[in-house]
PDB file of C-alpha atoms in Angstrom:
ATOM      1  CA  MET A   2       0.046  -0.106   0.014  1.00  0.00           C
ATOM      2  CA  ALA A   3       2.849   2.338   0.900  1.00  0.00           C
ATOM      3  CA  ALA A   4       4.301   1.740  -2.858  1.00  0.00           C
ATOM      4  CA  SER A   5       1.208   2.913  -4.168  1.00  0.00           C
ATOM      5  CA  GLY A   6       1.282   6.239  -2.578  1.00  0.00           C
ATOM      6  CA  ASN A   7      -1.082   5.615   0.598  1.00  0.00           C
ATOM      7  CA  ARG A   8       0.365   8.188   3.198  1.00  0.00           C
ATOM      8  CA  LEU A   9      -1.084   6.082   6.111  1.00  0.00           C
ATOM      9  CA  ALA A  10       0.784   2.979   5.381  1.00  0.00           C
ATOM     10  CA  GLU A  11       3.845   4.947   4.967  1.00  0.00           C
ATOM     11  CA  GLU A  12       3.331   6.759   8.551  1.00  0.00           C
ATOM     12  CA  ILE A  13       2.783   2.845   9.834  1.00  0.00           C
ATOM     13  CA  LEU A  14       5.936   1.646   8.120  1.00  0.00           C
ATOM     14  CA  VAL A  15       7.935   4.605   9.628  1.00  0.00           C
ATOM     15  CA  THR A  16       6.882   4.238  13.017  1.00  0.00           C
ATOM     16  CA  ARG A  17       7.457   0.396  12.706  1.00  0.00           C
ATOM     17  CA  TYR A  18      10.882   0.461  11.352  1.00  0.00           C
ATOM     18  CA  ASN A  19      12.160   3.520  13.437  1.00  0.00           C
ATOM     19  CA  ARG A  20      14.296   1.485  15.662  1.00  0.00           C
ATOM     20  CA  LEU A  21      15.753  -0.031  12.809  1.00  0.00           C
ATOM     21  CA  VAL A  22      16.725   3.511  11.148  1.00  0.00           C
ATOM     22  CA  ARG A  23      18.214   4.474  14.548  1.00  0.00           C
ATOM     23  CA  SER A  24      20.324   1.230  14.659  1.00  0.00           C
ATOM     24  CA  CYS A  25      21.700   1.860  11.101  1.00  0.00           C
ATOM     25  CA  ALA A  26      22.596   5.318  11.974  1.00  0.00           C
ATOM     26  CA  ARG A  27      24.072   5.269  15.355  1.00  0.00           C
ATOM     27  CA  PRO A  28      27.429   3.920  14.203  1.00  0.00           C
ATOM     28  CA  PHE A  29      28.118   6.682  11.860  1.00  0.00           C
ATOM     29  CA  PHE A  30      29.344  10.294  12.552  1.00  0.00           C
ATOM     30  CA  LEU A  31      28.592  13.540  10.358  1.00  0.00           C
ATOM     31  CA  ALA A  32      31.051  16.002  10.462  1.00  0.00           C
ATOM     32  CA  GLY A  33      29.092  19.290  11.162  1.00  0.00           C
ATOM     33  CA  GLY A  34      25.909  17.525  11.922  1.00  0.00           C
ATOM     34  CA  ASP A  35      24.474  15.467  14.613  1.00  0.00           C
ATOM     35  CA  SER A  36      22.880  12.059  15.179  1.00  0.00           C
ATOM     36  CA  GLU A  37      19.417  13.578  14.504  1.00  0.00           C
ATOM     37  CA  ASP A  38      20.868  14.722  10.822  1.00  0.00           C
ATOM     38  CA  LEU A  39      21.731  10.858  10.203  1.00  0.00           C
ATOM     39  CA  ILE A  40      18.568   9.717  11.619  1.00  0.00           C
ATOM     40  CA  GLN A  41      16.332  12.206   9.253  1.00  0.00           C
ATOM     41  CA  GLU A  42      18.482  10.885   6.268  1.00  0.00           C
ATOM     42  CA  GLY A  43      17.942   7.238   7.247  1.00  0.00           C
ATOM     43  CA  MET A  44      14.021   8.098   7.262  1.00  0.00           C
ATOM     44  CA  VAL A  45      14.726   9.264   3.817  1.00  0.00           C
ATOM     45  CA  GLY A  46      16.107   5.739   3.075  1.00  0.00           C
ATOM     46  CA  LEU A  47      13.196   3.976   4.573  1.00  0.00           C
ATOM     47  CA  ILE A  48      10.484   6.100   2.687  1.00  0.00           C
ATOM     48  CA  LYS A  49      12.289   5.177  -0.381  1.00  0.00           C
ATOM     49  CA  ALA A  50      12.205   1.579   0.354  1.00  0.00           C
ATOM     50  CA  ALA A  51       8.771   1.778   1.241  1.00  0.00           C
ATOM     51  CA  ARG A  52       8.010   3.297  -2.257  1.00  0.00           C
ATOM     52  CA  GLU A  53      10.212   1.092  -4.194  1.00  0.00           C
ATOM     53  CA  TYR A  54       9.693  -2.460  -2.436  1.00  0.00           C
ATOM     54  CA  ASP A  55       8.691  -5.002  -4.811  1.00  0.00           C
ATOM     55  CA  ALA A  56       6.959  -7.983  -2.929  1.00  0.00           C
ATOM     56  CA  ASP A  57       7.785 -10.451  -5.756  1.00  0.00           C
ATOM     57  CA  LYS A  58      11.485 -10.120  -5.239  1.00  0.00           C
ATOM     58  CA  GLU A  59      13.009 -12.770  -2.732  1.00  0.00           C
ATOM     59  CA  ALA A  60      14.037 -10.042  -0.016  1.00  0.00           C
ATOM     60  CA  SER A  61      11.861  -9.087   2.900  1.00  0.00           C
ATOM     61  CA  PHE A  62      10.795  -5.666   3.613  1.00  0.00           C
ATOM     62  CA  ARG A  63      12.923  -5.318   6.206  1.00  0.00           C
ATOM     63  CA  THR A  64      15.897  -6.317   4.333  1.00  0.00           C
ATOM     64  CA  PHE A  65      15.156  -4.293   1.656  1.00  0.00           C
ATOM     65  CA  ALA A  66      14.542  -1.515   3.993  1.00  0.00           C
ATOM     66  CA  GLU A  67      17.896  -1.784   5.844  1.00  0.00           C
ATOM     67  CA  VAL A  68      20.064  -1.848   2.560  1.00  0.00           C
ATOM     68  CA  CYS A  69      18.174   1.489   1.380  1.00  0.00           C
ATOM     69  CA  ILE A  70      18.703   3.009   4.738  1.00  0.00           C
ATOM     70  CA  ARG A  71      22.274   2.026   4.749  1.00  0.00           C
ATOM     71  CA  ASN A  72      22.683   3.224   1.117  1.00  0.00           C
ATOM     72  CA  ARG A  73      21.243   6.629   1.997  1.00  0.00           C
ATOM     73  CA  LEU A  74      23.527   6.942   4.946  1.00  0.00           C
ATOM     74  CA  TYR A  75      26.689   6.107   2.911  1.00  0.00           C
ATOM     75  CA  SER A  76      25.771   8.319   0.209  1.00  0.00           C
ATOM     76  CA  VAL A  77      25.347  11.337   2.742  1.00  0.00           C
ATOM     77  CA  LEU A  78      28.472  10.391   4.403  1.00  0.00           C
ATOM     78  CA  ARG A  79      30.617  10.338   1.132  1.00  0.00           C
ATOM     79  CA  ALA A  80      28.947  13.651   0.130  1.00  0.00           C
ATOM     80  CA  ALA A  81      30.124  15.241   3.451  1.00  0.00           C
ATOM     81  CA  ALA A  82      33.556  13.663   2.948  1.00  0.00           C
ATOM     82  CA  ARG A  83      33.793  15.445  -0.484  1.00  0.00           C
ATOM     83  CA  ASP A  84      33.604  18.983   1.134  1.00  0.00           C
ATOM     84  CA  LYS A  85      31.131  19.689  -1.599  1.00  0.00           C
ATOM     85  CA  HIS A  86      29.619  22.218   0.623  1.00  0.00           C
ATOM     86  CA  ALA A  87      32.771  23.192   2.619  1.00  0.00           C
ATOM     87  CA  PRO A  88      32.949  26.760   0.898  1.00  0.00           C
ATOM     88  CA  LEU A  89      29.414  27.760   1.848  1.00  0.00           C
ATOM     89  CA  ASN A  90      29.740  26.059   5.530  1.00  0.00           C
ATOM     90  CA  GLN A  91      32.972  27.931   6.062  1.00  0.00           C
ATOM     91  CA  SER A  92      32.110  31.094   4.521  1.00  0.00           C
ATOM     92  CA  VAL A  93      32.325  34.203   7.015  1.00  0.00           C
ATOM     93  CA  PRO A  94      29.849  37.244   6.424  1.00  0.00           C
ATOM     94  CA  LEU A  95      31.037  40.205   7.676  1.00  0.00           C
ATOM     95  CA  ASP A  96      27.398  41.788   7.526  1.00  0.00           C
ATOM     96  CA  THR A  97      25.797  39.790  10.294  1.00  0.00           C
ATOM     97  CA  PRO A  98      23.637  41.666  12.860  1.00  0.00           C
ATOM     98  CA  PHE A  99      26.226  41.983  15.466  1.00  0.00           C
ATOM     99  CA  PHE A 100      28.345  43.966  13.199  1.00  0.00           C
ATOM    100  CA  GLU A 101      25.370  46.472  12.115  1.00  0.00           C
ATOM    101  CA  ARG A 102      24.680  49.145  14.582  1.00  0.00           C
ATOM    102  CA  ASP A 103      20.935  49.466  13.779  1.00  0.00           C
ATOM    103  CA  SER A 104      20.274  45.831  14.889  1.00  0.00           C
ATOM    104  CA  TYR A 105      21.055  47.181  18.525  1.00  0.00           C
ATOM    105  CA  THR A 106      18.960  50.054  18.528  1.00  0.00           C
ATOM    106  CA  SER A 107      16.032  49.030  16.304  1.00  0.00           C
ATOM    107  CA  GLY A 108      12.634  48.252  18.220  1.00  0.00           C
ATOM    108  CA  THR A 109      11.882  45.385  16.182  1.00  0.00           C
ATOM    109  CA  SER A 110      15.095  43.405  16.467  1.00  0.00           C
ATOM    110  CA  ASP A 111      15.309  39.949  17.439  1.00  0.00           C
ATOM    111  CA  LEU A 112      17.853  40.868  20.081  1.00  0.00           C
ATOM    112  CA  ALA A 113      15.233  42.435  22.127  1.00  0.00           C
ATOM    113  CA  GLN A 114      13.579  38.755  22.561  1.00  0.00           C
ATOM    114  CA  CYS A 115      16.815  37.315  23.499  1.00  0.00           C
ATOM    115  CA  ASN A 116      17.935  36.360  27.084  1.00  0.00           C
ATOM    116  CA  PRO A 117      20.185  39.596  28.275  1.00  0.00           C
ATOM    117  CA  GLU A 118      22.922  37.271  29.371  1.00  0.00           C
ATOM    118  CA  ASP A 119      23.068  35.585  26.081  1.00  0.00           C
ATOM    119  CA  PHE A 120      23.159  38.964  24.340  1.00  0.00           C
ATOM    120  CA  LEU A 121      26.113  39.970  26.689  1.00  0.00           C
ATOM    121  CA  ILE A 122      28.012  36.725  25.830  1.00  0.00           C
ATOM    122  CA  ASP A 123      27.559  37.064  22.151  1.00  0.00           C
ATOM    123  CA  ARG A 124      28.905  40.573  22.516  1.00  0.00           C
ATOM    124  CA  GLU A 125      31.717  39.877  24.162  1.00  0.00           C
ATOM    125  CA  HIS A 126      32.484  36.890  22.050  1.00  0.00           C
ATOM    126  CA  THR A 127      32.377  39.185  18.968  1.00  0.00           C
ATOM    127  CA  ALA A 128      34.608  41.859  20.542  1.00  0.00           C
ATOM    128  CA  ALA A 129      37.148  38.826  21.386  1.00  0.00           C
ATOM    129  CA  LEU A 130      36.750  37.735  17.768  1.00  0.00           C
ATOM    130  CA  LEU A 131      37.156  41.189  16.516  1.00  0.00           C
ATOM    131  CA  SER A 132      40.132  41.796  18.849  1.00  0.00           C
ATOM    132  CA  GLY A 133      41.998  38.605  17.818  1.00  0.00           C
ATOM    133  CA  VAL A 134      41.305  39.413  14.005  1.00  0.00           C
ATOM    134  CA  ARG A 135      42.719  42.960  14.255  1.00  0.00           C
ATOM    135  CA  LYS A 136      45.940  41.695  15.505  1.00  0.00           C
ATOM    136  CA  LYS A 137      46.269  39.782  12.202  1.00  0.00           C
ATOM    137  CA  LEU A 138      45.557  42.725  10.041  1.00  0.00           C
ATOM    138  CA  SER A 139      47.594  44.986   8.407  1.00  0.00           C
ATOM    139  CA  GLU A 140      47.276  48.827   9.381  1.00  0.00           C
ATOM    140  CA  PHE A 141      45.370  49.383   6.025  1.00  0.00           C
ATOM    141  CA  GLU A 142      43.194  46.197   6.475  1.00  0.00           C
ATOM    142  CA  ALA A 143      42.482  47.302   9.827  1.00  0.00           C
ATOM    143  CA  LYS A 144      41.340  50.776   8.770  1.00  0.00           C
ATOM    144  CA  ILE A 145      39.170  49.185   6.145  1.00  0.00           C
ATOM    145  CA  LEU A 146      37.562  46.781   8.487  1.00  0.00           C
ATOM    146  CA  GLY A 147      36.776  49.643  10.927  1.00  0.00           C
ATOM    147  CA  TYR A 148      35.085  51.680   7.930  1.00  0.00           C
ATOM    148  CA  TYR A 149      33.322  48.431   6.695  1.00  0.00           C
ATOM    149  CA  LEU A 150      32.115  47.461  10.136  1.00  0.00           C
ATOM    150  CA  ASP A 151      30.401  51.122  10.463  1.00  0.00           C
ATOM    151  CA  GLY A 152      28.438  50.214   7.211  1.00  0.00           C
ATOM    152  CA  LEU A 153      30.180  51.960   4.520  1.00  0.00           C
ATOM    153  CA  SER A 154      30.297  50.296   1.053  1.00  0.00           C
ATOM    154  CA  CYS A 155      33.461  49.367  -0.863  1.00  0.00           C
ATOM    155  CA  ARG A 156      33.008  52.505  -2.918  1.00  0.00           C
ATOM    156  CA  GLU A 157      32.436  54.908  -0.117  1.00  0.00           C
ATOM    157  CA  ILE A 158      35.490  53.332   1.722  1.00  0.00           C
ATOM    158  CA  ALA A 159      37.677  54.126  -1.367  1.00  0.00           C
ATOM    159  CA  GLU A 160      36.584  57.715  -1.397  1.00  0.00           C
ATOM    160  CA  THR A 161      37.495  58.035   2.307  1.00  0.00           C
ATOM    161  CA  VAL A 162      41.027  56.206   2.219  1.00  0.00           C
ATOM    162  CA  GLY A 163      41.889  57.783  -1.395  1.00  0.00           C
ATOM    163  CA  LYS A 164      42.317  54.083  -2.792  1.00  0.00           C
ATOM    164  CA  SER A 165      40.497  52.455  -5.880  1.00  0.00           C
ATOM    165  CA  PRO A 166      37.357  50.560  -5.019  1.00  0.00           C
ATOM    166  CA  LYS A 167      39.169  47.444  -6.452  1.00  0.00           C
ATOM    167  CA  SER A 168      41.999  47.985  -3.775  1.00  0.00           C
ATOM    168  CA  VAL A 169      39.420  48.102  -0.912  1.00  0.00           C
ATOM    169  CA  ASP A 170      37.472  45.158  -2.415  1.00  0.00           C
ATOM    170  CA  ASN A 171      40.700  43.064  -2.367  1.00  0.00           C
ATOM    171  CA  ALA A 172      41.330  44.428   1.047  1.00  0.00           C
ATOM    172  CA  VAL A 173      37.813  43.182   2.333  1.00  0.00           C
ATOM    173  CA  GLN A 174      38.264  39.557   0.790  1.00  0.00           C
ATOM    174  CA  ARG A 175      41.860  39.233   2.416  1.00  0.00           C
ATOM    175  CA  ILE A 176      39.829  40.300   5.801  1.00  0.00           C
ATOM    176  CA  ARG A 177      37.327  37.836   5.214  1.00  0.00           C
ATOM    177  CA  LYS A 178      39.963  34.901   4.698  1.00  0.00           C
ATOM    178  CA  LYS A 179      41.615  36.024   7.557  1.00  0.00           C
ATOM    179  CA  VAL A 180      38.563  35.928   9.662  1.00  0.00           C
ATOM    180  CA  ALA A 181      37.752  32.469   8.367  1.00  0.00           C
ATOM    181  CA  ARG A 182      41.300  31.214   9.412  1.00  0.00           C
ATOM    182  CA  HIS A 183      40.713  32.845  12.959  1.00  0.00           C
ATOM    183  CA  LEU A 184      37.561  31.201  13.389  1.00  0.00           C
ATOM    184  CA  LEU A 185      38.793  27.814  12.229  1.00  0.00           C
ATOM    185  CA  SER A 186      41.756  27.820  14.346  1.00  0.00           C
ATOM    186  CA  GLY A 187      39.293  28.076  17.349  1.00  0.00           C
ATOM    187  CA  GLU A 188      41.354  31.092  18.672  1.00  0.00           C
ATOM    188  CA  PHE A 189      38.533  33.227  20.290  1.00  0.00           C
ATOM    189  CA  SER A 190      40.614  35.060  22.951  1.00  0.00           C
ATOM    190  CA  ASN A 191      42.440  38.171  23.111  1.00  0.00           C
ATOM    191  CA  SER A 192      45.713  36.604  22.987  1.00  0.00           C
TER     192      SER A 192
END
């Protein structure tokens, strides 16, 4: 019935084989993810098994489902190992709300709903990060970062410092790389 698209049958199979999915996912580790991500991917494999199972074949549904679940998990782990999404996952935007003054002062900010203690910790963390990064920047890059964090565009910064927009853009790109390296190194202190 699940193979013919019956949603209730799919839900019953998912409930019945939930433990199988968990046992298949348990031995694996997904970098940048958690066990629930793997279980979710295993559920995708289970749904695929439910939709593609052929009772005329020699394998039982449980055997077929286990093969589909494991194949899905292996596929996800191989994709994660290829670092296909590494540039996206490791990118460091410099225009996050903590770098914008307006997010602190606007009345509709999400920060107004956040715990004051968390806000203070995040602000201290951001200050420590900026302090650590500034030590790795050249004098020109530090000046560019200051203007950039003040909200000036590359063109406006170029006019302010008397350099070409391309020179400023190159400095911003170097800053981004240094921030990313700083984040990946795990150095968050002022040292």
